[in-house]
Short mmCIF file of C-alpha atoms in Angstrom, two decimals:
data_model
loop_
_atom_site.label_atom_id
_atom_site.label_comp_id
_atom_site.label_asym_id
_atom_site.label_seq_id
_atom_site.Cartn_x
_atom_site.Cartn_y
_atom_site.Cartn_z
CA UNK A 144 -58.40 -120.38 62.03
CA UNK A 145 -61.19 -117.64 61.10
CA UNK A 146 -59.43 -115.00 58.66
CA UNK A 147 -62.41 -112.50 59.50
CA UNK A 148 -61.36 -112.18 63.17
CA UNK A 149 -61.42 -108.13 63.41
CA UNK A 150 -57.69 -106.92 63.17
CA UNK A 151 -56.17 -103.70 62.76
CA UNK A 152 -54.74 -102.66 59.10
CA UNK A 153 -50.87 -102.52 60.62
CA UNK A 154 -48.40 -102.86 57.60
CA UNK A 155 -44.72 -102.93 58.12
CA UNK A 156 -42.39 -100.66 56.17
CA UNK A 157 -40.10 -102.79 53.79
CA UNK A 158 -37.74 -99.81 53.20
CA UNK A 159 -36.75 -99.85 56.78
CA UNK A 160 -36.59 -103.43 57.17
CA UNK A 161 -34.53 -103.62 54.13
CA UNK A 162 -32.20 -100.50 55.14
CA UNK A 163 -31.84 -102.99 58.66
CA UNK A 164 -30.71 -105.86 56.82
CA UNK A 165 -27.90 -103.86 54.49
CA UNK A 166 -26.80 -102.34 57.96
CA UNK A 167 -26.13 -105.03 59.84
CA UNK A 168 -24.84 -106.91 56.58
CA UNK A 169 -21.63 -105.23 57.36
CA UNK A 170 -21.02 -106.51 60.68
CA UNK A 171 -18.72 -109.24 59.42
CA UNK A 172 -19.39 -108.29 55.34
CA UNK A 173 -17.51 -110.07 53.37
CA UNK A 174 -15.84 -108.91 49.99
CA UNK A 175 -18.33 -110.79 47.57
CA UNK A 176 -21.06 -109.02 49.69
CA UNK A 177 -21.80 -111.84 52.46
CA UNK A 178 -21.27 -112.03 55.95
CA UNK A 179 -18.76 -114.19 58.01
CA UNK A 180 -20.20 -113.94 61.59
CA UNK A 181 -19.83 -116.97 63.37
CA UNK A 182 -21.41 -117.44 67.01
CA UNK A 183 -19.32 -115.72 69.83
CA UNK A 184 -16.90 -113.91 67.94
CA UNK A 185 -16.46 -109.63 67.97
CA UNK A 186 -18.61 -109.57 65.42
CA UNK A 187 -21.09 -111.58 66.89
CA UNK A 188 -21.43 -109.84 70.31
CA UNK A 189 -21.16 -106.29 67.61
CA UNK A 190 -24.63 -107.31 66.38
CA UNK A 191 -25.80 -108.20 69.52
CA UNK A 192 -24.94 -104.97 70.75
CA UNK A 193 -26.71 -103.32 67.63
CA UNK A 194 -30.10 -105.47 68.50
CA UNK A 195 -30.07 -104.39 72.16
CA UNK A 196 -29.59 -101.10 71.60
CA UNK A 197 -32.01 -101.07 68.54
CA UNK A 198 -35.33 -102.82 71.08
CA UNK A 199 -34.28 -100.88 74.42
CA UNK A 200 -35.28 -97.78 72.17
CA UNK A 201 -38.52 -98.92 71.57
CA UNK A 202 -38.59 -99.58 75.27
CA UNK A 203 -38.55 -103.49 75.64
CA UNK A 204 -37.64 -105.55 78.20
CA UNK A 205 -33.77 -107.01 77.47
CA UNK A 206 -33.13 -110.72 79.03
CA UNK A 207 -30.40 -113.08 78.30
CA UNK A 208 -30.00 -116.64 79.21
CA UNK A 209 -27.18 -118.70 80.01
CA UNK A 210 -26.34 -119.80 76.69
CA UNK A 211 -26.48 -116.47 75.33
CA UNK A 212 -30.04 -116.75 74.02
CA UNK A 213 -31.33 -113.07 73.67
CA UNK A 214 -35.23 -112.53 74.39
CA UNK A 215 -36.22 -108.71 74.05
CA UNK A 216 -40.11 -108.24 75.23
CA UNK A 217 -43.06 -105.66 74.56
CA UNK A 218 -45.70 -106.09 77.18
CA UNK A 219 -49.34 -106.57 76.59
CA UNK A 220 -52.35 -105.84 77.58
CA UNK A 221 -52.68 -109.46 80.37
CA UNK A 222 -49.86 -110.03 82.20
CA UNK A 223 -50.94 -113.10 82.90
CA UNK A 224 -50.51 -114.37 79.13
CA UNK A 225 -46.89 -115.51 77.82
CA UNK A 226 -46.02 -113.85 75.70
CA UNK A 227 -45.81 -114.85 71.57
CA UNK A 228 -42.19 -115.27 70.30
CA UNK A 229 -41.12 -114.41 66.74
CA UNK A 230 -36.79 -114.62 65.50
CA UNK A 231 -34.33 -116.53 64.49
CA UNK A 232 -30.67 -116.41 64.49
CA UNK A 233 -28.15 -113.68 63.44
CA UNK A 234 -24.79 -115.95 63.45
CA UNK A 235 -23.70 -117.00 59.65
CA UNK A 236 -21.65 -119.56 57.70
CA UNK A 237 -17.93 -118.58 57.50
CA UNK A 238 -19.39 -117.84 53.69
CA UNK A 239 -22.71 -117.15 54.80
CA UNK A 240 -25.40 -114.62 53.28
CA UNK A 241 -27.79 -112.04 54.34
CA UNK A 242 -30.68 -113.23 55.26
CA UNK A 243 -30.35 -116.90 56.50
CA UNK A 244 -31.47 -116.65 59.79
CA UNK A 245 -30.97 -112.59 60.07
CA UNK A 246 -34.52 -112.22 58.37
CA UNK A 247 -36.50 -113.52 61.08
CA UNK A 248 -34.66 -111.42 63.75
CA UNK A 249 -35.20 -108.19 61.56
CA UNK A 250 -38.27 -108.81 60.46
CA UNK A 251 -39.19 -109.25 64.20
CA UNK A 252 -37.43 -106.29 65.07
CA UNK A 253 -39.41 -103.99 62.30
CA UNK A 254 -42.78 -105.75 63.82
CA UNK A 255 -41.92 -104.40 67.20
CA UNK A 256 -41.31 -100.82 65.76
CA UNK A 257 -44.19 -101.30 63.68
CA UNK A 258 -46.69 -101.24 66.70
CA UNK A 259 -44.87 -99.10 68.39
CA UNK A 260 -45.05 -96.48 65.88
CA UNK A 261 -49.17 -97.17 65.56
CA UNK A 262 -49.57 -97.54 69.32
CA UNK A 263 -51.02 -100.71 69.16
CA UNK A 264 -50.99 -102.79 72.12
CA UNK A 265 -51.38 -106.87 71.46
CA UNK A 266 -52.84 -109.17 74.91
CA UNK A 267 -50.41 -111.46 74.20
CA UNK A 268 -46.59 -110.23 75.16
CA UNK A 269 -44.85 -110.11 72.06
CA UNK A 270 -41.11 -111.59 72.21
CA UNK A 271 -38.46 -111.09 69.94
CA UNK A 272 -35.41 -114.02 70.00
CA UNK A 273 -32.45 -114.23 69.01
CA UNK A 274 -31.07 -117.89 69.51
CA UNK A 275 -27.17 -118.64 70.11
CA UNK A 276 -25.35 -121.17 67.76
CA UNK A 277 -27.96 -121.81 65.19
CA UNK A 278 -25.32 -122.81 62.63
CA UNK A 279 -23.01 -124.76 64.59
CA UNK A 280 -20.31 -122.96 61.78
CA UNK A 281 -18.38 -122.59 64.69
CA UNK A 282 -19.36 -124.80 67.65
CA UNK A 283 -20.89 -128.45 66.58
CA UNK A 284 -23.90 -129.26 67.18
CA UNK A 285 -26.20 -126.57 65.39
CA UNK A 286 -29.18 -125.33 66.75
CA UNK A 287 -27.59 -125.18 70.10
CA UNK A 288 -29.10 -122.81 72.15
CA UNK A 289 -32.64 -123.50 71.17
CA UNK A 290 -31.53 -127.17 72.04
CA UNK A 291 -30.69 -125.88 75.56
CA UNK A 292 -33.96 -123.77 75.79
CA UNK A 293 -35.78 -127.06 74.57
CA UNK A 294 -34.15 -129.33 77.41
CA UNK A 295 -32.16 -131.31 74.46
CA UNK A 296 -29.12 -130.18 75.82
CA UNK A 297 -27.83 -128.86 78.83
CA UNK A 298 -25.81 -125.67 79.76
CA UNK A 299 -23.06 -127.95 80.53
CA UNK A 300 -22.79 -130.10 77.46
CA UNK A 301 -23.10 -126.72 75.16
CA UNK A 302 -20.00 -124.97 77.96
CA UNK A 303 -17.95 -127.48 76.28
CA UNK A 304 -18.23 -127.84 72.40
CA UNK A 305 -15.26 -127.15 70.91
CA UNK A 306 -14.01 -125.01 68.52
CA UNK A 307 -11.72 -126.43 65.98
CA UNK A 308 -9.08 -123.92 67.27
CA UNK A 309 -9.51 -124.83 70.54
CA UNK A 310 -11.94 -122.42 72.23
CA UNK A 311 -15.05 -123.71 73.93
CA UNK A 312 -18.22 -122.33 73.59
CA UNK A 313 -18.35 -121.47 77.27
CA UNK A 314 -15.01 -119.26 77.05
CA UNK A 315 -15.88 -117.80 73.90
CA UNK A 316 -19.59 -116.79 75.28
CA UNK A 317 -18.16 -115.27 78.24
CA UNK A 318 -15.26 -113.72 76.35
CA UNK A 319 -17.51 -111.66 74.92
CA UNK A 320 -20.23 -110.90 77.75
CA UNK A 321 -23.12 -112.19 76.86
CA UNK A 322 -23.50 -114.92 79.60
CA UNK A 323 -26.96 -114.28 80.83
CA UNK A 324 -28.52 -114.75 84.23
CA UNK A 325 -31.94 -116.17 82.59
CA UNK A 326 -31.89 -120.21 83.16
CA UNK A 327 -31.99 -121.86 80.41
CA UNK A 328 -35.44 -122.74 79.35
CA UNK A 329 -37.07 -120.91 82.08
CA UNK A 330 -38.81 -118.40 79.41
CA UNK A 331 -42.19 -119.60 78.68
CA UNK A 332 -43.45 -119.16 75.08
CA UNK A 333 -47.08 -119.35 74.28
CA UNK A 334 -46.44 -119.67 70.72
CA UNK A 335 -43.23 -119.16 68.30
CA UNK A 336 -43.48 -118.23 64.24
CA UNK A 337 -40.19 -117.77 62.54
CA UNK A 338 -39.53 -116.59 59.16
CA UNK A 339 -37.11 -117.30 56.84
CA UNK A 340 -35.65 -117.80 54.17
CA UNK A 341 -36.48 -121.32 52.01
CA UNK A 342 -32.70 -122.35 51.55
CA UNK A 343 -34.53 -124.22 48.17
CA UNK A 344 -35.89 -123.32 44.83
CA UNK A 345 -39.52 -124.99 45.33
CA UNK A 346 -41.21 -121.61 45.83
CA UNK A 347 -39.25 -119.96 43.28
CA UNK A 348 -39.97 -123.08 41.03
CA UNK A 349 -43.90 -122.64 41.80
CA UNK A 350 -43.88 -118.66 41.59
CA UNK A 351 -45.58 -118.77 45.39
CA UNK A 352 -44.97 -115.44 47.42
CA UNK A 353 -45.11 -117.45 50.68
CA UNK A 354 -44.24 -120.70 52.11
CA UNK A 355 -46.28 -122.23 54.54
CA UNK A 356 -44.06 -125.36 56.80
CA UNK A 357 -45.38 -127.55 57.85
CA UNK A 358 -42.66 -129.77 59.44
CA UNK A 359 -39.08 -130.28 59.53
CA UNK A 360 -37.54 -133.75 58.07
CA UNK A 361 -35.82 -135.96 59.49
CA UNK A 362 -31.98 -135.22 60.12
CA UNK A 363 -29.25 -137.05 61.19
CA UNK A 364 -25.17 -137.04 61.39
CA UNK A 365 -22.36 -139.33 61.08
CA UNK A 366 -18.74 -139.21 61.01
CA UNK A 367 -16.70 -141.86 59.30
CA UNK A 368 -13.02 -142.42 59.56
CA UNK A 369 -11.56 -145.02 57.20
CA UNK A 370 -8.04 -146.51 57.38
CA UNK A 371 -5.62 -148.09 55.11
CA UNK A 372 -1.67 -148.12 54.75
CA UNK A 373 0.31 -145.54 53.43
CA UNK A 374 2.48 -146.33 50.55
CA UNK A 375 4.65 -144.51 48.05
CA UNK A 376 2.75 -143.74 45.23
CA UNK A 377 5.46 -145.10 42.45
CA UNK A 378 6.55 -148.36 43.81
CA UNK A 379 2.88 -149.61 45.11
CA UNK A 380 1.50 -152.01 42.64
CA UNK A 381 -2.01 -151.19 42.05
CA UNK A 382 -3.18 -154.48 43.22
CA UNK A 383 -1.30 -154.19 46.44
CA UNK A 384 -2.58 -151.31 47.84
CA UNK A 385 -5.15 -150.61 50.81
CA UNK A 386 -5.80 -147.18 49.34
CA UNK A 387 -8.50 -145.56 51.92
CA UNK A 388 -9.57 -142.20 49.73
CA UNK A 389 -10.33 -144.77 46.70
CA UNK A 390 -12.72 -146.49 49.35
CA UNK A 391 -14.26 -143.17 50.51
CA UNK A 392 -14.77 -142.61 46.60
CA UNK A 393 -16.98 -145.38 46.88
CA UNK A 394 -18.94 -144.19 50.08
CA UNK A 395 -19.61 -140.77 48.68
CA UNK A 396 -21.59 -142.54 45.40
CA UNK A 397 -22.86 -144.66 48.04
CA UNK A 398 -24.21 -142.06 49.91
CA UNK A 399 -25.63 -140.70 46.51
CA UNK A 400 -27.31 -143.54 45.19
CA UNK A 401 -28.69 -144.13 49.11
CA UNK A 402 -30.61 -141.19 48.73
CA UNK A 403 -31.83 -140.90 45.35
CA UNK A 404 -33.38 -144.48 45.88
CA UNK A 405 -35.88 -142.61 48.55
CA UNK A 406 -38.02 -139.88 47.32
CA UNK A 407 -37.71 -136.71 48.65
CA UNK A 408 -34.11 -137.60 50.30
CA UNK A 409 -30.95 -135.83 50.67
CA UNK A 410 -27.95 -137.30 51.02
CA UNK A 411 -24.38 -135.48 51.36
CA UNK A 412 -20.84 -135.63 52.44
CA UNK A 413 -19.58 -132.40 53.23
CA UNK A 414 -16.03 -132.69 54.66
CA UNK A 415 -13.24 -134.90 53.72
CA UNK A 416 -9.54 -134.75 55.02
CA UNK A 417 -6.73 -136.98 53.45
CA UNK A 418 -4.21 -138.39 55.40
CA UNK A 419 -1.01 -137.45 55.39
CA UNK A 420 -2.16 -135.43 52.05
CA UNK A 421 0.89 -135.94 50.15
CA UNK A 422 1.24 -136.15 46.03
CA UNK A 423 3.45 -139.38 46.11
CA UNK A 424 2.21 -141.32 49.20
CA UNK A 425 -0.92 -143.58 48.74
CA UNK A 426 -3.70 -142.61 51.16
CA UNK A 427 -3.49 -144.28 55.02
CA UNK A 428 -6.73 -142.63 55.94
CA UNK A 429 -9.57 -140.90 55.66
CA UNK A 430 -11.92 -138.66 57.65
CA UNK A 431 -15.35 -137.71 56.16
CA UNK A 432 -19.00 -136.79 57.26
CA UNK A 433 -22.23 -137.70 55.87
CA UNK A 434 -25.82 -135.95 56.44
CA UNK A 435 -28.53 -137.72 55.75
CA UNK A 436 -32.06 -136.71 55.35
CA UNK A 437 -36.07 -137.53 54.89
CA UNK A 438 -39.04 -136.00 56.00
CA UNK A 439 -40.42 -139.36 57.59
CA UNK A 440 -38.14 -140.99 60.40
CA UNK A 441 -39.07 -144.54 59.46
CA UNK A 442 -37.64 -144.07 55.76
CA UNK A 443 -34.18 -142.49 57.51
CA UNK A 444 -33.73 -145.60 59.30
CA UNK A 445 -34.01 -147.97 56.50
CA UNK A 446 -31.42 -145.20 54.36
CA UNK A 447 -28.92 -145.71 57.78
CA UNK A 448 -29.70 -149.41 57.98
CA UNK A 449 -28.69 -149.63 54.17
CA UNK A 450 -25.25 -147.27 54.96
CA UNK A 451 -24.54 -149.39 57.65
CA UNK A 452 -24.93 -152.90 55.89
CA UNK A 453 -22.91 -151.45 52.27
CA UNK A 454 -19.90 -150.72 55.02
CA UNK A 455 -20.03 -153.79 56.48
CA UNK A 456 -19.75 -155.63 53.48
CA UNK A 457 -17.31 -153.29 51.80
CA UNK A 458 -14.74 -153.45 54.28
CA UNK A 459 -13.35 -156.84 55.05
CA UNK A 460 -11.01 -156.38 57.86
CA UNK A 461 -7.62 -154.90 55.41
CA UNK A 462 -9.48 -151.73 54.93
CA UNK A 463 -11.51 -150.92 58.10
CA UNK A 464 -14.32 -147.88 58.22
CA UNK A 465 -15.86 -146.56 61.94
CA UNK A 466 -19.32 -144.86 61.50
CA UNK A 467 -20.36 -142.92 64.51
CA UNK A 468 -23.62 -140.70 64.75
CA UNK A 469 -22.73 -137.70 65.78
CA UNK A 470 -26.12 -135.51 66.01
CA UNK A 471 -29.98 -136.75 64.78
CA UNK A 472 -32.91 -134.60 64.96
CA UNK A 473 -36.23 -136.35 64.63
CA UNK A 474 -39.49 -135.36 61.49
CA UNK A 475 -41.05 -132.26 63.19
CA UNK A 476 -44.68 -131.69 62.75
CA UNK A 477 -45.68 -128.09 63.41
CA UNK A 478 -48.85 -127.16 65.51
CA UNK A 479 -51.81 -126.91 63.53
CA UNK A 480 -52.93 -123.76 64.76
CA UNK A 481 -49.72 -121.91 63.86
CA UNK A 482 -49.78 -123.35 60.53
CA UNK A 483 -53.60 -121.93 60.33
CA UNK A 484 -51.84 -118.55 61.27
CA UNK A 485 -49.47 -118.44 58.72
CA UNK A 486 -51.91 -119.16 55.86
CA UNK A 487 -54.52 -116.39 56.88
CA UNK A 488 -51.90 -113.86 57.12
CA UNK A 489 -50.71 -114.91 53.93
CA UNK A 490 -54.39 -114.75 52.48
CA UNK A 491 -54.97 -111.55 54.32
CA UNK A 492 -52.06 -110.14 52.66
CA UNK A 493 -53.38 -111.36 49.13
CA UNK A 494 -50.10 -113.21 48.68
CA UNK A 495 -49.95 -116.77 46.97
CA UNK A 496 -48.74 -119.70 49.10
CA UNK A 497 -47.50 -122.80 49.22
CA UNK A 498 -47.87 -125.54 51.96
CA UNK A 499 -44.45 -127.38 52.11
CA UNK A 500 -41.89 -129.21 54.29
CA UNK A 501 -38.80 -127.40 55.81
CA UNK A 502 -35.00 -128.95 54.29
CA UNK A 503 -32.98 -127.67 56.75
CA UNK A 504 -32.37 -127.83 60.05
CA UNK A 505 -34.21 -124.77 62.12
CA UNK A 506 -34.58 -123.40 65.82
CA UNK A 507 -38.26 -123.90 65.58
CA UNK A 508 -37.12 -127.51 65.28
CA UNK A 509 -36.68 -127.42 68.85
CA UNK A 510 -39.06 -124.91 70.24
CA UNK A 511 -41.66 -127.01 68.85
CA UNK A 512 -41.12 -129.62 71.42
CA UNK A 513 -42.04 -126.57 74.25
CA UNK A 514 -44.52 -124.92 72.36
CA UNK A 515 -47.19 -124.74 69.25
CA UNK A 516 -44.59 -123.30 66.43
CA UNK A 517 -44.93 -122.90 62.76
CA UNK A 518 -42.55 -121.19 60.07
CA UNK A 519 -42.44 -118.68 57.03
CA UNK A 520 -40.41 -119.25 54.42
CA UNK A 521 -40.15 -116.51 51.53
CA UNK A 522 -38.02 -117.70 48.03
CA UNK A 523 -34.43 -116.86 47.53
CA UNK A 524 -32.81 -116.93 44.06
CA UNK A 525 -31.98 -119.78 42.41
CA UNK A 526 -32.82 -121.35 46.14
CA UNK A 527 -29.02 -120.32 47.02
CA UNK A 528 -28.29 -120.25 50.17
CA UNK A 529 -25.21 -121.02 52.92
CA UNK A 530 -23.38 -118.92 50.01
CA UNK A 531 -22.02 -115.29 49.94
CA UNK A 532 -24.72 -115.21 46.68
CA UNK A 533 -27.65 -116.09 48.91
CA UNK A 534 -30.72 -113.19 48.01
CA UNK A 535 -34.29 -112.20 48.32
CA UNK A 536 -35.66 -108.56 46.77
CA UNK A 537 -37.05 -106.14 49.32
CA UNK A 538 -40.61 -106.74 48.32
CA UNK A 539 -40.25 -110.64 49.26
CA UNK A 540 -38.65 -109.60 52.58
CA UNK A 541 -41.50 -107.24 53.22
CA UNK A 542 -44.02 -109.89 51.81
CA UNK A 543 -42.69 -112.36 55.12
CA UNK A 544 -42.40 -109.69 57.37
CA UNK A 545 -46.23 -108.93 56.79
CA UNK A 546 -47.32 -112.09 56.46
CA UNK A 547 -45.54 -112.27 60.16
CA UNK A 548 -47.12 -109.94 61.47
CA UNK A 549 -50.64 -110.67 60.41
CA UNK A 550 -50.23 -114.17 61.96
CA UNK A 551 -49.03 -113.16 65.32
CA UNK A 552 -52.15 -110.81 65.25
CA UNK A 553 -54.18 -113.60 64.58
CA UNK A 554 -52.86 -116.01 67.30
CA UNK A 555 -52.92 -112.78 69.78
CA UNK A 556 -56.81 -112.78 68.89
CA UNK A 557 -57.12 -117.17 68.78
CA UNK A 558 -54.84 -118.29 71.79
#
């Protein structure tokens, strides 16, 4: 992409952007200075109710889908042009931080009052998103809404995710009145950029302003569930008991070793219940997940095909272990000319960058199967992130909010 394409000198204001993200911080703020706001809750449809108010002042167009994905548009100067999208998510962990996610909406949000303050009108339509479910904290699988708006899932299928308390996600979306009339994936999207947060130390590690993605590896999700006998704890010889946590002992190094044998893997097990979880019984069974992840698909199947075959062999018919997939999302290789975007803007801004591959799961994930997307990623401390500690300084939040905006100008001007 040519940097020397004639653009106006727009700048965002970091103070404002930064006095945003401390506001809506306390819409579910926790007390070590996080935010618990999991997807269709009170405080959920609060900050929705904040962001509509917040671009129907600056006079944009409000539409909502079916699945609660929120799309607030600025015309342009050509109808006849979709219009570019830029956001992210605003739901958090139930210990979440932030800026995961709430960034990119924000920093969308101070783009659109940005030109409106100068005036500027773009060809393009510029659309600001906000996507339903992106954690799946609170309704597995994540990313769901962009899923529906990218035709991997249907309204149906997302209507009935469950809560673990018992709540679907279609109760708990209309609970709270943000069912849309939009169908889902009927907005068309000439191009998407989100920014965000890295979630990693690498840019922090290379003292780079500015990430430039490239991709998204490889992820996918299993469920295991591993059963024994019960047996009292004092009486049980050691060498008579089927004893299923000391088996999913074994699985979790497994998992381990599985993925430091693969460069640039990740392997984890996140969730482990005990059954019946009593001090003097031996263990009867066991529940527990396992995410695994590469940036290349064909290196994820051998790691499965190697999880798969270490069960098989461990388990010989006393001690039995299920694995079921539960969610995969395939490498995602961002559009060329997005990527482009993001490094002029970053250039343009004089800020150092580095071209790298996304480690968590995103909504541009998704979008990128509908349209050309790329992603921004800024460094957070330490890399911290999913944590109540998670942080970025004003002048790095500014730093992707400029970036941003200089790409979107520059794919206004290219597409």
């Amino acid at each position: 992409m040519d940097s020397a394409v004639a653009m106006p000198n727009l700048t965002v204001d970091g103070d404002r952007l930064w006095q945003s993200l401390m506001e809506t911080a306390q819409i579910g703020g926790t007390q070590k200075g996080g935010i618990k706001r999991l997807p269709l809750t009170e405080e959920d449809r609060a900050v929705r109710d904040w962001l509509v108010r917040q671009c129907e002042a600056l006079g944009c167009r409000t539409a909502i889908d079916e699945v609660g994905n929120m799309f607030f548009t600025r015309p342009g100067t050509d109808p006849a042009l979709d219009p570019i999208a830029i956001g992210s998510h605003l739901d958090t962990q139930p210990t979440g931080g932030k800026f995961d996610g709430i960034l990119g909406v924000l920093a969308g949000l101070e783009i659109l009052r940005s030109l409106s303050e100068s005036g500027y009108a773009t060809r393009h339509p510029l659309m600001l998103v906000n996507w339903t479910n992106e954690e799946g904290a609170r309704f597995s699988p994540a990313m769901l809404g962009s899923g529906v708006h990218a035709g991997v899932f249907d309204r149906a299928y997302a209507d009935a995710r469950t809560a673990a308390d018992g709540v679907t996600f279609g109760d708990a979306l209309d609970a709270i009145g943000y069912r849309g009339e939009t169908p889902a994936g009927s907005t068309k999207i000439a191009a998407m950029l989100e920014l965000h947060i890295e979630q990693g130390p690498v840019l922090e590690r290379h003292g780079k302003d500015i990430g430039i993605v490239e991709g998204v590896q490889s992820m996918r999700w299993y469920d295991l569930v591993i059963t024994g006998v019960e047996a009292h704890a004092g009486s049980t010889p050691m060498d008579a008991r089927l004893d299923a946590l000391v088996a999913a002992a074994e699985l979790v190094l497994l998992v381990e070793r599985i993925a430091k044998s693969h460069a640039s893997a990740v392997g984890t097990v996140g969730c482990l219940a005990v059954h019946p979880s009593s001090r003097n019984v031996v263990p009867g069974q066991i529940s527990m997940t396992v995410d695994l992840r590469h940036p290349e698909d064909c290196q994820l199947e051998i790691m499965e095909a190697t999880l798969r075959r270490e069960i098989h062999a461990r388990f010989d018919g006393r001690l039995t272990c299920s694995l079921s997939e539960i969610w995969r999302s395939p490498a995602v290789k961002f559009d060329g000319r997005c990527i482009d975007a993001v490094a002029s803007g970053a250039a343009t801004a004089g800020y150092s960058s580095l071209r790298l591959h996304s480690g968590a799961g995103h909504d541009s994930a998704y979008i990128a199967r509908v349209a050309p997307t790329s992603m921004i990623f800024i460094p957070c401390l330490d890399g911290l992130s999913h944590n109540e500690a998670e942080s970025s300084t004003k002048e790095q939040c500014q730093a992707g909010a400029q970036t941003l905006l200089n790409a979107v100008l520059m794919l206004d001007n290219s597409l």
